[in-house]
XYZ file of C-alpha atoms in Angstrom:
582
model
C -22.514 -24.134 20.030
C -20.352 -21.251 18.878
C -18.872 -21.719 15.435
C -15.129 -22.080 14.913
C -12.645 -22.832 12.153
C -9.205 -24.186 12.974
C -6.408 -25.513 10.786
C -3.454 -27.772 11.465
C -0.514 -27.917 9.067
C 1.824 -30.920 9.040
C 4.679 -32.196 6.920
C 4.991 -35.943 6.477
C 6.638 -36.017 3.057
C 8.158 -32.590 2.417
C 10.854 -34.122 0.210
C 8.006 -35.164 -2.117
C 6.593 -31.606 -1.968
C 3.446 -32.299 0.052
C 1.812 -30.463 2.920
C -0.885 -32.183 4.985
C -3.877 -30.094 6.057
C -6.590 -30.605 8.651
C -9.532 -28.233 8.891
C -11.716 -28.438 12.014
C -15.180 -26.891 11.658
C -17.705 -26.526 14.458
C -21.148 -24.990 14.587
C -22.020 -25.032 10.873
C -24.539 -27.891 10.843
C -26.981 -27.565 7.941
C -28.482 -29.679 5.179
C -25.131 -29.422 3.427
C -21.785 -27.690 3.874
C -19.725 -26.289 0.982
C -15.977 -25.897 1.355
C -14.117 -23.779 -1.206
C -10.622 -22.813 -2.281
C -9.744 -19.489 -3.977
C -8.907 -19.606 -7.673
C -6.533 -16.612 -7.501
C -4.501 -14.659 -4.988
C -4.830 -10.882 -4.505
C -1.922 -8.936 -5.958
C -1.430 -11.415 -8.789
C -4.240 -11.007 -11.260
C -4.540 -14.430 -12.858
C -6.930 -17.308 -12.217
C -4.384 -19.900 -11.118
C -6.778 -22.716 -10.193
C -5.133 -23.560 -6.880
C -7.515 -26.472 -6.400
C -5.617 -28.400 -9.096
C -3.023 -29.218 -6.423
C -5.499 -30.650 -3.895
C -5.535 -34.413 -3.297
C -7.192 -36.988 -1.047
C -9.945 -34.856 0.450
C -11.856 -36.627 3.217
C -14.224 -35.679 6.035
C -15.243 -37.247 9.349
C -17.779 -36.426 12.051
C -16.848 -35.681 15.631
C -17.385 -39.354 16.440
C -14.860 -40.339 13.763
C -17.570 -41.579 11.397
C -16.715 -40.960 7.757
C -18.742 -38.345 5.910
C -19.347 -38.307 2.196
C -17.538 -35.370 0.601
C -17.680 -34.778 -3.138
C -16.901 -32.044 -5.667
C -19.651 -29.884 -7.120
C -17.352 -27.478 -8.996
C -13.663 -27.108 -9.758
C -12.974 -25.498 -6.373
C -15.947 -26.601 -4.230
C -16.402 -29.701 -2.079
C -19.786 -30.523 -0.546
C -20.707 -32.477 2.601
C -24.334 -33.549 2.916
C -25.937 -33.515 6.378
C -22.789 -32.610 8.295
C -22.675 -32.804 12.060
C -21.880 -29.849 14.318
C -18.240 -30.892 14.292
C -16.410 -31.885 11.109
C -12.756 -32.542 10.346
C -11.633 -32.259 6.734
C -8.289 -33.636 5.628
C -6.510 -32.856 2.375
C -3.025 -32.871 0.870
C -1.516 -30.158 -1.297
C 1.156 -30.818 -3.896
C 3.499 -27.839 -3.581
C 6.300 -27.499 -6.085
C 6.064 -24.186 -7.923
C 8.767 -21.632 -7.244
C 7.249 -18.175 -7.179
C 6.197 -15.538 -4.673
C 2.537 -16.480 -5.165
C 2.462 -20.287 -5.096
C 3.235 -23.068 -2.623
C 6.669 -24.636 -2.546
C 7.699 -27.426 -0.189
C 10.867 -29.493 -0.170
C 13.226 -31.029 2.370
C 14.745 -27.616 3.106
C 11.702 -25.467 3.833
C 8.043 -24.785 3.140
C 6.555 -21.623 1.701
C 2.770 -21.535 1.894
C 0.817 -19.038 -0.173
C -2.432 -18.935 1.795
C -4.893 -18.623 -1.106
C -3.546 -21.938 -2.368
C -3.489 -23.526 1.085
C -6.624 -22.819 3.114
C -10.194 -23.880 2.400
C -13.008 -21.595 3.513
C -16.636 -22.228 4.355
C -18.864 -20.841 1.606
C -20.556 -17.647 2.724
C -18.311 -17.224 5.776
C -15.256 -15.292 4.622
C -15.741 -12.970 7.593
C -15.272 -15.819 10.070
C -12.102 -15.900 12.155
C -9.679 -18.831 12.131
C -6.630 -20.224 13.875
C -3.672 -21.912 12.236
C -1.419 -24.354 14.085
C 1.843 -25.498 12.503
C 3.146 -28.889 13.573
C 6.839 -28.276 13.139
C 8.863 -31.327 12.169
C 12.011 -31.932 14.217
C 14.284 -30.700 11.433
C 12.650 -27.244 11.192
C 12.512 -24.659 13.940
C 11.166 -21.340 12.636
C 7.929 -19.809 11.326
C 7.724 -16.389 9.699
C 4.314 -14.827 9.058
C 2.444 -11.583 9.488
C -0.287 -13.365 11.464
C -0.283 -12.637 15.213
C 0.473 -15.495 17.593
C -2.182 -17.002 19.849
C -1.181 -16.580 23.500
C -0.078 -19.708 25.325
C -0.444 -21.940 22.259
C 2.706 -23.159 20.571
C 3.152 -22.313 16.890
C -0.454 -21.169 16.622
C -1.633 -18.033 14.827
C -4.881 -16.099 14.537
C -6.664 -14.508 11.596
C -9.553 -12.137 12.232
C -11.135 -13.182 8.924
C -10.244 -15.014 5.743
C -9.287 -11.863 3.856
C -6.512 -11.474 6.426
C -5.682 -15.182 6.363
C -5.393 -15.194 2.561
C -3.109 -12.155 2.845
C -0.662 -13.745 5.308
C 1.877 -16.160 3.785
C 3.900 -18.519 5.957
C 7.584 -19.404 5.662
C 8.473 -22.520 7.658
C 11.964 -23.956 8.023
C 15.329 -22.746 9.292
C 15.427 -19.316 7.690
C 17.825 -16.628 8.886
C 15.707 -14.210 10.940
C 16.612 -10.836 12.361
C 14.719 -7.709 13.374
C 15.108 -3.952 13.233
C 12.928 -0.972 13.999
C 11.896 1.585 11.384
C 9.322 4.389 11.643
C 8.795 3.237 15.236
C 7.603 -0.203 14.089
C 9.329 -3.599 14.505
C 10.282 -5.213 11.200
C 11.313 -8.840 10.819
C 13.503 -10.075 7.994
C 13.469 -13.766 7.049
C 16.138 -14.851 4.552
C 15.570 -18.232 2.943
C 18.570 -19.931 1.351
C 22.161 -18.824 1.082
C 22.982 -15.352 -0.136
C 25.700 -12.714 -0.162
C 23.670 -10.330 2.001
C 24.929 -8.174 4.868
C 22.256 -8.068 7.574
C 23.409 -4.815 9.112
C 23.582 -3.068 5.742
C 20.164 -4.349 4.682
C 18.612 -3.233 7.960
C 20.200 0.213 7.693
C 19.194 0.755 4.071
C 15.675 -0.681 4.306
C 15.049 1.465 7.373
C 15.680 4.481 5.128
C 13.111 3.214 2.635
C 10.504 2.541 5.314
C 10.916 5.969 6.848
C 10.971 7.787 3.486
C 7.740 6.108 2.416
C 6.103 6.631 5.805
C 6.941 10.334 5.517
C 5.381 10.446 2.050
C 2.110 8.833 3.191
C 1.916 10.601 6.537
C 1.572 7.575 8.834
C 2.380 3.876 8.902
C -0.548 1.451 9.281
C 1.439 -1.439 10.790
C 2.114 -2.704 14.280
C 4.615 -5.188 12.836
C 5.922 -6.062 9.377
C 7.635 -9.147 7.909
C 9.938 -9.414 4.869
C 10.267 -12.956 3.508
C 13.011 -13.255 0.896
C 13.768 -16.359 -1.165
C 17.263 -16.511 -2.618
C 17.673 -18.338 -5.925
C 20.395 -18.661 -8.518
C 18.613 -15.976 -10.527
C 15.310 -14.300 -9.650
C 13.676 -10.917 -9.107
C 10.099 -10.281 -8.030
C 7.727 -9.744 -5.158
C 4.150 -9.869 -3.943
C 2.630 -7.468 -1.456
C 0.535 -8.439 1.555
C -1.275 -6.611 4.340
C 1.648 -6.520 6.773
C 4.264 -8.585 4.971
C 5.816 -9.185 1.587
C 7.445 -12.087 -0.219
C 10.502 -11.262 -2.319
C 12.606 -13.304 -4.729
C 16.231 -12.391 -5.353
C 19.370 -13.766 -6.924
C 21.578 -15.038 -4.137
C 24.524 -12.943 -5.315
C 22.547 -9.791 -6.108
C 23.544 -8.158 -2.821
C 27.271 -8.198 -3.587
C 27.227 -6.021 -6.704
C 26.085 -2.418 -6.884
C 23.470 -2.814 -9.628
C 21.943 -5.953 -8.154
C 21.803 -4.491 -4.659
C 20.197 -1.241 -5.809
C 17.633 -3.194 -7.815
C 16.837 -5.266 -4.740
C 16.299 -2.083 -2.732
C 13.949 -0.842 -5.476
C 12.032 -4.119 -5.166
C 11.747 -3.590 -1.411
C 10.582 -0.013 -2.006
C 7.984 -1.245 -4.517
C 6.430 -3.889 -2.288
C 6.517 -1.739 0.843
C 4.833 1.113 -1.053
C 1.914 -1.271 -1.613
C 1.173 -1.151 2.123
C -0.688 2.022 1.384
C -1.167 1.864 -2.372
C -3.241 -1.295 -3.156
C -3.547 -2.858 0.284
C -5.390 0.128 1.774
C -5.918 2.850 -0.812
C -7.340 0.616 -3.548
C -9.677 0.401 -6.539
C -13.305 -0.043 -5.555
C -13.524 -3.482 -7.164
C -10.460 -4.863 -5.347
C -11.969 -5.595 -1.959
C -13.936 -7.191 -0.544
C -12.611 -9.838 -2.902
C -14.465 -12.424 -4.891
C -12.049 -15.359 -4.682
C -13.912 -17.449 -7.250
C -13.521 -15.355 -10.375
C -11.787 -12.349 -11.902
C -12.071 -8.991 -10.109
C -11.882 -6.396 -12.876
C -10.525 -2.857 -12.690
C -9.160 -0.292 -15.148
C -6.987 1.229 -12.425
C -3.910 -0.990 -12.178
C -2.065 1.688 -14.174
C -2.506 3.886 -11.102
C -1.906 1.290 -8.416
C 0.873 -0.767 -9.958
C 2.126 1.891 -12.372
C 2.457 4.627 -9.757
C 4.213 2.143 -7.480
C 6.605 1.295 -10.327
C 7.355 5.014 -10.651
C 7.950 5.511 -6.950
C 10.104 2.436 -6.321
C 13.100 3.906 -8.146
C 12.258 7.460 -7.065
C 12.304 6.389 -3.419
C 15.742 4.829 -3.859
C 16.828 8.119 -5.442
C 15.490 10.079 -2.453
C 17.271 7.711 -0.081
C 20.563 8.324 -1.882
C 20.944 4.827 -3.358
C 20.861 6.180 -6.923
C 22.627 9.220 -8.311
C 21.005 11.431 -10.942
C 22.372 9.506 -13.923
C 21.462 6.108 -12.509
C 17.952 7.244 -11.677
C 17.332 8.760 -15.103
C 18.537 5.559 -16.754
C 16.126 3.514 -14.645
C 13.288 5.921 -15.438
C 13.872 6.079 -19.185
C 13.911 2.282 -19.392
C 10.161 2.381 -18.641
C 9.632 4.593 -21.706
C 11.823 2.528 -23.996
C 10.118 -0.716 -22.984
C 6.701 0.672 -23.889
C 7.589 2.683 -26.975
C 9.482 -0.221 -28.523
C 6.439 -2.456 -28.330
C 4.046 -2.091 -31.278
C 1.327 -2.936 -28.766
C 1.447 0.613 -27.411
C -0.416 1.640 -30.577
C -3.034 -1.057 -29.997
C -3.822 -1.236 -26.278
C -4.370 1.636 -23.834
C -2.987 1.335 -20.331
C -6.528 1.378 -18.924
C -7.417 -1.615 -21.092
C -4.138 -3.260 -20.130
C -5.284 -3.012 -16.502
C -8.647 -4.556 -17.308
C -7.156 -7.314 -19.462
C -4.487 -8.325 -16.959
C -6.438 -11.523 -16.277
C -5.899 -12.782 -19.821
C -2.749 -10.998 -20.997
C -0.269 -9.801 -18.343
C 0.564 -13.220 -16.903
C 0.009 -15.187 -20.127
C 2.378 -13.633 -22.667
C 2.885 -15.282 -26.024
C 4.912 -14.625 -29.170
C 2.514 -11.837 -30.245
C 2.136 -10.058 -26.891
C 4.532 -7.277 -27.848
C 2.279 -6.485 -30.814
C -1.024 -6.515 -28.962
C -0.412 -5.295 -25.412
C 1.633 -3.199 -23.011
C 2.392 -3.424 -19.315
C 0.427 -1.230 -16.927
C 3.553 -1.221 -14.756
C 5.707 0.537 -17.358
C 3.064 2.764 -18.959
C 1.576 3.598 -15.558
C 5.021 4.686 -14.353
C 5.344 6.936 -17.410
C 2.021 8.648 -16.691
C 2.836 8.945 -12.970
C 6.046 10.739 -13.930
C 4.101 13.120 -16.173
C 1.616 13.840 -13.369
C 4.421 14.486 -10.892
C 6.181 16.861 -13.263
C 2.972 18.618 -14.317
C 1.930 19.268 -10.727
C 5.403 20.537 -9.821
C 5.399 22.925 -12.782
C 1.860 24.208 -12.249
C 2.431 24.843 -8.533
C 5.939 26.282 -8.870
C 7.329 23.393 -6.860
C 4.925 23.750 -3.946
C 3.147 20.442 -4.582
C 3.651 17.194 -6.425
C 2.124 13.732 -6.779
C 3.100 12.935 -3.164
C 0.413 15.266 -1.847
C -2.234 13.687 -4.068
C -1.491 10.205 -2.742
C -1.419 11.347 0.861
C -4.757 13.136 0.479
C -6.340 10.143 -1.283
C -5.127 7.754 1.426
C -6.535 9.998 4.140
C -9.882 10.574 2.443
C -10.725 7.211 0.923
C -9.054 4.840 3.381
C -8.678 6.544 6.759
C -11.948 8.512 6.624
C -14.278 6.757 4.155
C -12.837 3.258 4.447
C -13.606 2.371 0.842
C -12.107 1.857 -2.563
C -11.951 4.509 -5.254
C -13.113 5.159 -8.802
C -10.844 6.850 -11.332
C -13.053 9.918 -11.758
C -12.998 10.749 -8.061
C -9.257 10.149 -7.823
C -8.729 12.537 -10.727
C -11.054 15.097 -9.167
C -9.233 14.899 -5.836
C -5.848 15.221 -7.566
C -6.911 18.429 -9.293
C -8.550 19.851 -6.165
C -5.591 19.113 -3.880
C -3.059 20.577 -6.286
C -5.177 23.278 -7.906
C -4.011 22.062 -11.314
C -5.469 20.734 -14.549
C -4.412 17.132 -15.217
C -6.991 16.040 -17.769
C -4.579 15.456 -20.641
C -2.637 12.872 -18.648
C -5.649 11.046 -17.199
C -7.255 10.980 -20.643
C -4.057 9.465 -22.063
C -4.662 6.377 -19.954
C -7.583 5.469 -22.188
C -6.175 6.138 -25.633
C -3.237 4.837 -27.651
C -2.009 8.358 -28.382
C 1.293 9.226 -26.728
C 1.830 12.462 -24.852
C 4.507 14.956 -25.836
C 6.879 13.640 -23.187
C 9.670 16.016 -24.094
C 7.406 19.006 -23.468
C 6.707 17.734 -19.967
C 10.367 17.035 -19.178
C 11.223 20.534 -20.427
C 9.000 21.934 -17.668
C 11.543 20.762 -15.078
C 14.694 21.497 -17.031
C 15.248 18.135 -18.721
C 14.881 16.856 -22.249
C 13.704 13.537 -23.658
C 15.655 12.621 -26.772
C 15.626 9.637 -29.134
C 19.225 8.999 -30.089
C 18.037 6.705 -32.902
C 15.953 9.397 -34.567
C 18.630 10.386 -37.072
C 19.721 6.819 -37.772
C 18.397 5.145 -40.925
C 18.968 1.509 -40.086
C 17.588 -1.504 -42.001
C 15.685 -4.119 -40.045
C 13.768 -7.360 -40.474
C 11.849 -6.650 -37.244
C 12.524 -10.018 -35.625
C 14.016 -11.436 -32.452
C 15.769 -14.766 -32.685
C 17.227 -17.382 -30.384
C 20.405 -19.368 -30.996
C 20.326 -22.900 -29.650
C 21.936 -26.169 -30.737
C 23.364 -24.461 -33.813
C 19.944 -23.243 -34.957
C 18.714 -19.663 -35.393
C 14.984 -19.587 -34.709
C 12.560 -16.647 -34.897
C 10.893 -15.968 -31.524
C 9.073 -12.654 -32.146
C 8.050 -10.584 -35.148
C 7.165 -6.899 -34.840
C 3.863 -5.710 -36.259
C 4.244 -4.065 -39.732
C 7.922 -4.984 -39.942
C 9.524 -6.528 -43.044
C 9.230 -10.015 -41.586
C 5.570 -9.383 -40.711
C 4.633 -8.122 -44.179
C 6.548 -10.699 -46.246
C 5.488 -13.769 -44.307
C 8.204 -14.971 -41.968
C 6.738 -16.813 -38.968
C 7.602 -17.322 -35.353
C 9.374 -20.708 -34.951
C 10.833 -20.534 -38.462
C 14.445 -21.686 -38.440
C 16.574 -19.371 -40.575
C 18.867 -21.644 -42.559
C 20.491 -19.299 -45.069
C 20.379 -15.749 -46.408
C 21.187 -14.906 -50.039
C 22.600 -18.408 -50.523
C 24.931 -18.281 -47.490
C 24.286 -20.703 -44.664
C 23.745 -19.108 -41.257
C 26.434 -19.818 -38.675
C 25.373 -20.955 -35.150
C 25.412 -17.364 -33.848
C 23.533 -15.910 -36.820
C 26.331 -13.520 -37.720
C 25.784 -13.864 -41.485
C 22.185 -12.751 -41.017
C 23.263 -9.719 -38.984
C 25.901 -8.851 -41.577
C 23.481 -9.214 -44.488
C 21.011 -6.853 -42.830
C 23.503 -4.242 -41.614
C 25.324 -4.055 -44.967
C 22.160 -3.681 -47.045
C 20.332 -0.520 -48.028
C 16.716 0.161 -47.181
C 14.575 -1.488 -49.846
C 17.032 -4.321 -50.485
C 15.419 -7.735 -50.871
C 17.032 -10.603 -48.983
C 16.313 -14.181 -49.986
C 15.854 -15.945 -46.683
C 15.823 -19.730 -46.606
C 13.852 -21.169 -43.702
C 12.827 -24.534 -42.339
C 9.170 -24.535 -41.304
C 7.775 -27.736 -39.836
C 10.679 -29.567 -41.444
C 10.025 -28.208 -44.938
C 12.543 -25.938 -46.667
C 11.395 -22.841 -48.487
C 12.855 -19.502 -49.567
C 11.063 -16.238 -48.786
C 12.130 -12.895 -50.330
C 11.932 -10.112 -47.747
C 12.432 -6.422 -48.505
C 14.174 -4.498 -45.725
C 12.427 -1.560 -44.095
C 13.715 1.140 -41.751
C 14.040 0.107 -38.143
C 11.496 1.839 -35.932
C 13.331 1.054 -32.722
C 13.721 4.026 -30.383
C 16.390 4.628 -27.773
C 15.442 7.539 -25.559
C 17.560 9.130 -22.890
C 16.807 11.891 -20.389
C 19.319 14.620 -19.665
C 19.455 18.191 -18.482
C 18.206 20.683 -21.035
C 20.946 23.264 -21.712
C 18.276 25.776 -22.700
C 16.280 25.410 -19.477
C 15.399 28.527 -17.540
C 16.581 29.061 -13.988
C 13.057 28.362 -12.738
C 12.905 25.093 -14.653
C 16.250 23.977 -13.243
C 15.004 24.636 -9.717
C 11.918 22.511 -10.388
C 14.178 19.743 -11.693
C 16.197 19.815 -8.508
C 13.005 19.463 -6.479
C 11.772 16.635 -8.699
C 14.921 14.552 -8.220
C 15.688 15.663 -4.640
C 18.954 17.204 -5.793
C 20.969 19.940 -4.185
C 19.870 23.308 -5.590
C 21.465 24.162 -8.921
C 23.799 27.152 -8.854
C 22.091 29.948 -10.725
């Protein structure tokens, strides 16, 4: 008997957030059969323990006789002495709103496949079919999986890597299609929103074609955008030939929100090449049962974070000022976190499994984001290559060459050393200082790099001597509570704690908005001691705190009035601007 794996998806109680699963297995008879569920989903580097949502697992033989099925690990179920044909039933509780987790209610179902489908241990390369039993109140299915001919609502996955990379949206979503780069694209809008379908199609087509031009070719036969509209949201997760986006429902009707949504689209679509195909060596084939470590997320997520806004600039959605503001925000986010002096961006990539998705009150002091810092280093590489080649080459050519060599020709993942070597060979430049910076906590001379293309990088706070406690607070129910304390700040050194309620300062009770605290700080000289009364675990105490100088930075990027004509030309190339009049 040939082996086969087939799934059926049903919805009996969607209002209670459940999806019913049936898995039909044939041709795997052995002394025992292990069925597993992934513990994480590619693209989101956190062990999420999807099996925690699984209930009522049962198994029967082909003759309907019950089989004993029992757990042998957190994500593994075992059947002893299975027959050639086995049906496994299970239910999944699905009520977590995100782009990476299952959500089912009376309105629709979003199924993140890593948290939905079991696989047979040792058989990730096996193909599978998925049939959706649509309830009468839903009529549409959106997924990147191809349909099975002559079978209603049935889809095919060549292997489980593809299946786990193909989310399903099921309901009554608003679906339309457009062609871009010669490829059909489907858009599925879930929930109400202020979007204009024609405008979205027109603008996203620009993004698709700009990115396809950058990479040299488009790997898709078809692509699907699934967008969930919420009261307030922004995020996405890339897949092999689809993406899932989250947006505020009114983001499309204001200029800033709409441009940010287009940047999100540009980010996730860029991943088609950068992560899904050109990838770190350790990210594929995947081990779905534990962490898959790499130091290279600063390249793969960070570079993508650099290009998402740059692509919207090239498409004309951002002017020069808007783009530079978006770019400099990456620098300010990193340089205002004391963690940038503690954690390198390479280590941030490696530690994503324990830090990036599990922030706490001390995260700003101990870590940085490989998105932001990676974007900073990508910008430096782009500028350095432009300057060293007199505008003939830039980071675009490095990515295109890497995609061709490591994916199209070699069909494998990359190591950092060979990516760096290729970058220097393709461009004929020396890039060691920037690549080395990924593994230290020393910051580059960013202004010197921006000067190369006629811009300057200036901290407008540099001349300001401003007192600071070094805390962030929240105001709720008339209470002012400390939420974060910066490393080596006044609050840090003199013993204020996160979750302390600030009751009074210098004998004056704090008002509900904390204005007396702000006034006491701003009107005091550096070195002044404030007597801060706090409530900690219900006990009142007074802590003297001596004010230090604020170390907050506020950088901006602008044209350098002292730039040479050659530098101004390079700047125009960098930002795809019309040539500067010389």
